[in-house]
Amino acid sequence: MRTVGLITEYNPFHNGHLHHLRESRRLANAEVAVAVMSGHFLQRGEPALVDKWVRTRMALAAGVDVVVELPFPWACNSAPVFAEGAVRCLEALGGIDALCFGSESGALDGLQKAAGLLLDREESIDSATRRLLREGMSYPAARAQVVAELADPKLAELLASPNNILGVEYLKALARSGSAIRPLTLPRIGAGYHEQRAVGRIASATGIRAMLGRGEDVADYLPPACAPILAEALQAGLGVDEGLLHRLLSATILRDAERLAEIYQVEAGLQNRLVEAAQIATGLEELIVAVKSRQLTRTRIQRVLTHVLLGTRRELVEEALATGPLYLHLLGCSRRGQAWLARTRKRRSLPLVQNFSRIHAALRRRYGTDERLHAAALRQLALEERATRHYALLLKKRPPGDLRRDYRQDAILA
């Protein structure tokens, strides 16, 4: 069964994602589509529109066969780390023939050239980028300028687009691991990544979330099988309360001011900006704007705020990133996906579990004789549990038992 891997957030699953899914199957000549999907907190540092199980239901309804969670330390992180974690999950699953991703360029050659340059000259590029950061330039602008100076300005232009950036990072991750997974890319269609206006029946996830915030109907921009799933969840109050998020963040920052330096990605001096902002901001947007500077992009601030909210200690994330994912969490699968998982079971290099009530036994079987890895796996698990608990606290209407849903929710079968 030829299989194509997809690296996704589905926040929410929309018509552009459906196009990507169908075209990925066609390009890879694949029977099975496997998605590695972010959980409750996303790459740009935001809580997901709806929880990971609602988004899994939408993905399965649209035709994805297997949905596996990208663990929190990689899901809520920079593009290189996000890509590295997702590729490692696909590799660990075994049986993935191709990885297909969307990009603004739609052409693999230029992306591979950029990836090769960034790998070959990684040290000099990083050094020059750090110098520009110290001068007050944002990371994306600094790296683009360095690439333009060291290589081809056209490559720098290519690296200015968000999906191109992620695509290059996927290619770097595949190259670093010596992966046999074949990369493929599709041109992004319709609305741009940050575009809030729809183009025909294609709207970006950003645009759809903005429409929902204005109380507009978004059904035309979602696959027919997905629209009622999202509508039902939002009507049930399973969306995030932004006001509550701001209040919890402010309370956490002010309560833990002396310990903020221990939080992942809170660098020297940033804790003071956070405390000052928390004292004056009357809403989430005000808080972000108050912290923002030339060196601190909005995305980075949002990720920092997520880590502050969750109390994510620096050493725990750094340990996870150094070790790599130590388990795979199956969120859902189709009948075809079940057959594929059974067929590829012996090719998996990490334990695959449906819910966390069974994960402890799986980890003992896999790492029982290696105390260091077993303990590290438990610490990774604790980070995921914390993400689920805090996400549940942010919901407008929290269902009973949602704080420990990872322990009672089996994989969704479609």
Coordinates of C-alpha atoms in Angstrom, one line a residue:
M1 CA 0.0 0.0 0.0
R2 CA 1.8 3.1 -1.2
T3 CA 1.6 5.8 1.5
V4 CA 1.9 9.6 1.5
G5 CA 2.8 11.5 4.6
L6 CA 1.3 14.9 5.4
I7 CA 2.5 17.4 8.1
T8 CA -0.5 19.4 9.2
E9 CA -2.3 21.5 11.8
Y10 CA -5.9 21.5 10.3
N11 CA -6.9 24.6 12.2
P12 CA -9.6 23.9 10.9
F13 CA -9.6 21.5 8.0
H14 CA -10.8 23.5 4.9
N15 CA -11.1 23.2 1.2
G16 CA -7.4 24.1 0.6
H17 CA -6.5 21.1 2.8
L18 CA -8.9 18.9 0.8
H19 CA -7.1 19.9 -2.4
H20 CA -3.7 19.2 -0.8
L21 CA -4.9 15.8 0.4
R22 CA -6.3 14.7 -3.0
E23 CA -3.4 16.1 -5.0
S24 CA -0.9 14.5 -2.6
R25 CA -2.5 11.1 -3.1
R26 CA -2.4 11.7 -6.9
L27 CA 1.2 12.9 -7.0
A28 CA 2.5 10.1 -4.8
N29 CA 0.2 7.5 -6.4
A30 CA -0.8 6.6 -2.8
E31 CA -3.6 4.5 -1.4
V32 CA -3.0 5.7 2.2
A33 CA -2.7 9.2 3.6
V34 CA -1.0 9.6 7.0
A35 CA -1.1 13.0 8.8
V36 CA 1.2 14.1 11.6
M37 CA -0.9 16.8 13.2
S38 CA -0.2 19.3 15.9
G39 CA -2.2 18.8 19.2
H40 CA -3.7 21.6 21.3
F41 CA -1.1 24.3 20.8
L42 CA 0.2 25.2 17.3
Q43 CA 3.5 26.1 15.6
R44 CA 2.7 29.9 15.8
G45 CA 2.0 29.6 19.6
E46 CA -1.7 29.8 19.4
P47 CA -4.2 27.4 21.1
A48 CA -6.1 25.5 18.4
L49 CA -9.6 26.6 17.3
V50 CA -11.0 23.3 18.5
D51 CA -9.4 20.4 20.3
K52 CA -7.2 17.7 18.6
W53 CA -10.0 15.1 18.6
V54 CA -12.5 17.4 16.8
R55 CA -9.8 18.2 14.2
T56 CA -9.1 14.5 13.8
R57 CA -12.8 13.8 13.1
M58 CA -12.7 16.5 10.5
A59 CA -9.6 15.0 8.9
L60 CA -11.0 11.5 8.8
A61 CA -14.3 12.7 7.4
A62 CA -12.4 14.4 4.6
G63 CA -10.4 11.2 3.7
V64 CA -7.2 11.1 5.8
D65 CA -6.5 7.5 6.8
V66 CA -4.3 7.9 9.9
V67 CA -3.8 10.9 12.2
V68 CA -0.9 10.9 14.7
E69 CA -0.1 13.7 17.1
L70 CA 3.0 15.8 16.8
P71 CA 4.2 16.0 20.4
F72 CA 4.0 19.4 22.1
P73 CA 7.8 20.1 22.3
W74 CA 7.9 20.1 18.5
A75 CA 4.4 21.3 17.7
C76 CA 4.8 24.7 19.5
N77 CA 8.2 25.6 18.3
S78 CA 10.2 27.3 15.5
A79 CA 9.9 26.0 11.9
P80 CA 13.1 24.0 12.0
V81 CA 12.1 22.2 15.2
F82 CA 8.5 21.7 14.1
A83 CA 9.8 20.1 10.8
E84 CA 12.4 18.0 12.5
G85 CA 9.8 16.5 15.0
A86 CA 7.2 15.8 12.3
V87 CA 9.7 14.1 10.0
R88 CA 10.9 12.0 12.9
C89 CA 7.4 10.9 13.6
L90 CA 6.8 9.9 9.9
E91 CA 10.1 8.0 10.0
A92 CA 9.2 6.2 13.2
L93 CA 5.8 5.1 11.8
G94 CA 7.6 3.2 9.0
G95 CA 6.0 2.5 5.6
I96 CA 5.8 6.1 4.5
D97 CA 6.8 6.4 0.8
A98 CA 6.5 10.2 0.2
L99 CA 6.0 13.4 2.1
C100 CA 3.9 16.0 0.2
F101 CA 3.7 19.6 1.4
G102 CA 2.2 22.8 0.0
S103 CA 4.5 25.7 -0.9
E104 CA 4.1 29.1 -2.4
S105 CA 6.7 28.2 -5.1
G106 CA 5.2 24.8 -6.0
A107 CA 8.6 23.8 -7.4
L108 CA 10.9 21.4 -5.6
D109 CA 14.2 22.4 -7.3
G110 CA 14.4 25.9 -5.7
L111 CA 13.4 24.6 -2.3
Q112 CA 16.0 21.8 -2.5
K113 CA 18.7 24.4 -3.5
A114 CA 17.8 26.5 -0.5
A115 CA 17.8 23.5 1.8
G116 CA 21.2 22.5 0.5
L117 CA 22.6 26.0 1.0
L118 CA 21.3 26.2 4.5
L119 CA 22.8 22.8 5.4
D120 CA 26.2 23.3 3.7
R121 CA 26.7 26.8 5.2
E122 CA 24.7 26.4 8.4
E123 CA 27.4 27.7 10.7
S124 CA 28.3 30.8 8.8
I125 CA 24.6 31.6 8.1
D126 CA 23.7 31.1 11.8
S127 CA 26.6 33.3 12.9
A128 CA 25.7 36.1 10.5
T129 CA 22.0 35.8 11.4
R130 CA 22.8 36.1 15.2
R131 CA 24.8 39.3 14.4
L132 CA 21.8 40.9 12.7
L133 CA 19.5 39.8 15.5
R134 CA 21.7 41.6 18.0
E135 CA 21.3 44.7 15.8
G136 CA 17.5 44.5 16.2
M137 CA 16.4 42.7 13.0
S138 CA 13.7 40.0 13.2
Y139 CA 14.7 36.4 12.6
P140 CA 13.0 36.0 9.2
A141 CA 14.3 39.2 7.9
A142 CA 17.8 38.5 9.2
R143 CA 18.0 35.1 7.6
A144 CA 16.7 36.4 4.3
Q145 CA 19.3 39.1 4.2
V146 CA 22.1 36.7 5.0
V147 CA 21.0 34.2 2.3
A148 CA 20.8 37.1 -0.2
E149 CA 24.3 38.2 0.7
L150 CA 25.9 34.7 0.7
A151 CA 24.0 33.2 -2.2
D152 CA 21.2 34.2 -4.5
P153 CA 18.7 37.0 -3.8
K154 CA 16.0 34.9 -5.4
L155 CA 16.6 32.2 -2.7
A156 CA 16.1 34.9 -0.1
E157 CA 12.8 35.9 -1.7
L158 CA 11.8 32.2 -1.7
L159 CA 12.5 32.1 2.1
A160 CA 10.2 35.0 2.7
S161 CA 7.0 32.9 2.4
P162 CA 5.8 30.8 5.3
N163 CA 5.0 27.6 3.5
N164 CA 8.3 27.7 1.5
I165 CA 10.1 28.2 4.8
L166 CA 8.5 25.1 6.3
G167 CA 9.1 23.1 3.0
V168 CA 12.8 23.9 3.2
E169 CA 12.9 22.8 6.8
Y170 CA 11.2 19.5 5.8
L171 CA 13.8 19.0 3.1
K172 CA 16.6 19.7 5.6
A173 CA 15.2 17.2 8.1
L174 CA 14.8 14.5 5.5
A175 CA 18.4 15.1 4.4
R176 CA 19.8 15.1 7.9
S177 CA 18.2 11.8 8.7
G178 CA 19.2 10.2 5.4
S179 CA 15.5 9.4 4.9
A180 CA 14.2 7.3 2.0
I181 CA 10.9 9.3 2.1
R182 CA 10.6 11.1 -1.2
P183 CA 9.7 14.8 -1.0
L184 CA 7.0 16.2 -3.2
T185 CA 5.5 19.7 -3.2
L186 CA 2.3 21.3 -4.5
P187 CA 1.6 25.0 -5.2
R188 CA -0.6 26.6 -2.6
I189 CA -3.9 27.6 -4.2
G190 CA -6.4 30.3 -3.3
A191 CA -5.9 32.6 -0.3
G192 CA -2.4 33.1 1.1
Y193 CA -1.3 31.8 4.5
H194 CA -2.0 35.1 6.3
E195 CA -4.7 36.3 3.9
Q196 CA -8.1 37.0 5.5
R197 CA -10.1 37.3 2.3
A198 CA -11.3 34.2 0.5
V199 CA -10.5 33.4 -3.1
G200 CA -13.5 31.6 -4.5
R201 CA -14.3 28.7 -2.1
I202 CA -10.7 28.7 -0.8
A203 CA -10.0 30.6 2.4
S204 CA -6.9 30.3 4.6
A205 CA -7.3 28.9 8.1
T206 CA -6.4 32.4 9.3
G207 CA -9.2 33.9 7.3
I208 CA -11.7 31.2 8.4
R209 CA -10.8 31.9 12.1
A210 CA -11.3 35.6 11.5
M211 CA -14.7 35.0 9.9
L212 CA -15.8 32.9 12.8
G213 CA -14.6 35.7 15.2
R214 CA -17.0 38.0 13.3
G215 CA -19.8 35.5 13.6
E216 CA -19.8 34.8 9.8
D217 CA -20.8 31.4 8.2
V218 CA -17.8 29.5 7.0
A219 CA -19.5 26.4 5.7
D220 CA -18.7 27.3 2.0
Y221 CA -15.0 27.1 2.8
L222 CA -15.0 23.7 4.4
P223 CA -15.6 20.3 2.9
P224 CA -19.3 19.3 3.3
A225 CA -18.3 16.4 5.6
C226 CA -16.3 18.7 7.9
A227 CA -18.5 21.8 8.3
P228 CA -21.1 20.2 10.6
I229 CA -18.4 18.7 12.8
L230 CA -16.9 22.1 13.4
A231 CA -20.2 23.8 13.8
E232 CA -21.3 21.2 16.4
A233 CA -18.1 21.7 18.4
L234 CA -18.3 25.5 18.4
Q235 CA -22.0 25.5 19.3
A236 CA -21.2 23.2 22.3
G237 CA -18.8 25.8 23.6
L238 CA -15.6 23.8 22.7
G239 CA -13.8 26.9 21.4
V240 CA -11.2 28.8 23.4
D241 CA -12.3 31.8 25.5
E242 CA -9.7 34.5 24.5
G243 CA -10.6 36.7 27.5
L244 CA -10.0 33.8 29.9
L245 CA -6.7 33.0 28.1
H246 CA -5.6 36.6 28.7
R247 CA -6.6 36.6 32.4
L248 CA -4.8 33.2 33.0
L249 CA -1.7 34.4 31.3
S250 CA -1.6 37.7 33.2
A251 CA -2.1 35.9 36.5
T252 CA 0.5 33.4 35.7
I253 CA 3.1 36.0 34.7
L254 CA 2.5 38.1 37.8
R255 CA 2.4 35.1 40.2
D256 CA 5.5 33.5 38.8
A257 CA 7.6 36.6 37.9
E258 CA 10.7 35.4 39.7
R259 CA 10.6 32.0 38.0
L260 CA 9.9 33.2 34.4
A261 CA 13.6 32.9 33.5
E262 CA 13.2 29.1 34.0
I263 CA 10.6 28.9 31.2
Y264 CA 11.5 27.7 27.7
Q265 CA 12.4 30.5 25.3
V266 CA 12.2 33.2 28.0
E267 CA 15.6 34.8 27.5
A268 CA 17.4 37.4 29.6
G269 CA 15.4 40.6 29.9
L270 CA 12.2 39.2 28.4
Q271 CA 10.7 38.3 31.8
N272 CA 10.7 42.1 32.7
R273 CA 8.9 42.9 29.5
L274 CA 6.3 40.2 30.2
V275 CA 5.7 41.5 33.8
E276 CA 5.4 45.1 32.6
A277 CA 3.0 44.1 29.8
A278 CA 0.9 41.9 32.1
Q279 CA 0.4 44.9 34.5
I280 CA -1.0 47.2 31.8
A281 CA -2.6 45.1 29.1
T282 CA -6.4 44.8 29.2
G283 CA -6.6 42.0 26.6
L284 CA -4.6 39.4 24.8
E285 CA -3.8 41.5 21.8
E286 CA -2.6 44.4 24.0
L287 CA -0.4 41.9 25.9
I288 CA 1.2 40.7 22.7
V289 CA 1.7 44.2 21.3
A290 CA 3.2 45.4 24.6
V291 CA 5.8 42.7 24.6
K292 CA 6.6 42.9 20.9
S293 CA 9.9 44.5 19.7
R294 CA 12.0 44.6 16.6
Q295 CA 13.8 41.4 17.7
L296 CA 10.6 39.7 19.0
T297 CA 8.2 38.6 16.3
R298 CA 4.5 38.1 17.1
T299 CA 4.9 34.4 16.5
R300 CA 7.8 34.1 18.9
I301 CA 5.9 36.0 21.6
Q302 CA 2.8 33.8 21.2
R303 CA 5.0 30.7 21.7
V304 CA 6.7 32.2 24.7
L305 CA 3.2 33.0 26.2
T306 CA 2.1 29.4 25.6
H307 CA 5.2 28.1 27.5
V308 CA 4.6 30.6 30.3
L309 CA 1.0 29.5 30.6
L310 CA 1.9 25.8 30.7
G311 CA 5.0 26.4 32.9
T312 CA 7.2 24.6 30.4
R313 CA 10.6 24.4 32.0
R314 CA 13.5 25.0 29.6
E315 CA 15.4 21.8 30.5
L316 CA 12.4 19.5 29.8
V317 CA 12.0 20.8 26.3
E318 CA 15.7 20.8 25.6
E319 CA 15.9 17.2 26.8
A320 CA 13.0 16.2 24.5
L321 CA 14.5 17.9 21.5
A322 CA 17.9 16.2 22.1
T323 CA 16.3 12.8 22.6
G324 CA 13.6 12.9 19.9
P325 CA 10.0 11.7 20.2
L326 CA 9.8 8.5 22.3
Y327 CA 6.3 7.5 21.6
L328 CA 3.5 8.0 18.9
H329 CA 0.0 9.0 19.9
L330 CA -2.7 7.7 17.5
L331 CA -5.6 10.1 17.4
G332 CA -7.7 8.4 14.8
C333 CA -7.8 6.2 11.7
S334 CA -10.1 4.9 8.9
R335 CA -10.6 1.2 8.1
R336 CA -7.9 1.5 5.5
G337 CA -5.7 3.2 8.0
Q338 CA -6.3 0.3 10.5
A339 CA -5.2 -2.2 7.8
W340 CA -2.1 -0.1 7.0
L341 CA -1.1 0.2 10.7
A342 CA -1.5 -3.6 11.1
R343 CA 0.6 -4.2 8.0
T344 CA 3.4 -1.8 9.0
R345 CA 3.5 -2.7 12.7
K346 CA 6.9 -4.4 12.6
R347 CA 8.4 -1.5 10.8
R348 CA 7.6 1.0 13.6
S349 CA 10.5 2.2 15.7
L350 CA 8.4 3.8 18.5
P351 CA 5.5 2.5 20.5
L352 CA 2.1 3.6 19.1
V353 CA -0.7 4.0 21.6
Q354 CA -4.3 5.1 21.4
N355 CA -4.7 6.6 24.9
F356 CA -2.4 7.4 27.8
S357 CA -4.0 4.8 30.1
R358 CA -2.1 2.2 28.0
I359 CA 1.0 4.2 27.4
H360 CA 2.8 3.4 30.6
A361 CA 2.8 -0.3 29.9
A362 CA 3.9 0.4 26.3
L363 CA 6.8 2.5 27.6
R364 CA 7.8 -0.1 30.1
R365 CA 7.9 -2.7 27.3
R366 CA 9.9 -0.5 25.1
Y367 CA 12.3 1.2 27.5
G368 CA 12.0 -0.9 30.7
T369 CA 15.7 -1.9 30.6
D370 CA 16.9 1.6 29.7
E371 CA 16.1 3.8 32.8
R372 CA 17.3 7.0 31.1
L373 CA 15.0 6.7 28.1
H374 CA 12.1 5.4 30.1
A375 CA 12.3 8.4 32.4
A376 CA 12.7 10.8 29.4
A377 CA 9.6 9.3 27.8
L378 CA 7.6 9.9 31.0
R379 CA 8.7 13.5 31.0
Q380 CA 7.7 13.9 27.4
L381 CA 4.3 12.4 28.3
A382 CA 3.9 14.8 31.2
L383 CA 4.4 17.8 28.8
E384 CA 1.6 16.5 26.6
E385 CA -0.7 15.9 29.6
R386 CA 0.0 19.5 30.7
A387 CA -0.9 20.8 27.3
T388 CA -4.2 19.0 27.3
R389 CA -5.1 20.1 30.8
H390 CA -4.4 23.8 30.2
Y391 CA -6.2 23.7 26.9
A392 CA -9.3 22.2 28.6
L393 CA -9.2 25.1 31.1
L394 CA -9.4 27.6 28.3
L395 CA -12.6 26.3 26.8
K396 CA -15.8 28.3 27.0
K397 CA -17.7 25.2 28.2
R398 CA -15.4 22.5 29.6
P399 CA -16.9 19.0 29.4
P400 CA -16.5 16.8 32.6
G401 CA -13.3 14.9 32.6
D402 CA -11.6 16.9 29.8
L403 CA -8.6 17.6 32.0
R404 CA -7.5 14.0 31.7
R405 CA -9.1 13.2 28.3
D406 CA -5.8 11.8 26.9
Y407 CA -6.3 8.9 29.4
R408 CA -9.8 8.0 28.4
Q409 CA -10.1 8.9 24.7
D410 CA -9.3 6.0 22.4
A411 CA -8.4 6.6 18.8
I412 CA -11.3 7.8 16.7
L413 CA -12.3 5.2 14.1
A414 CA -14.0 6.2 10.9

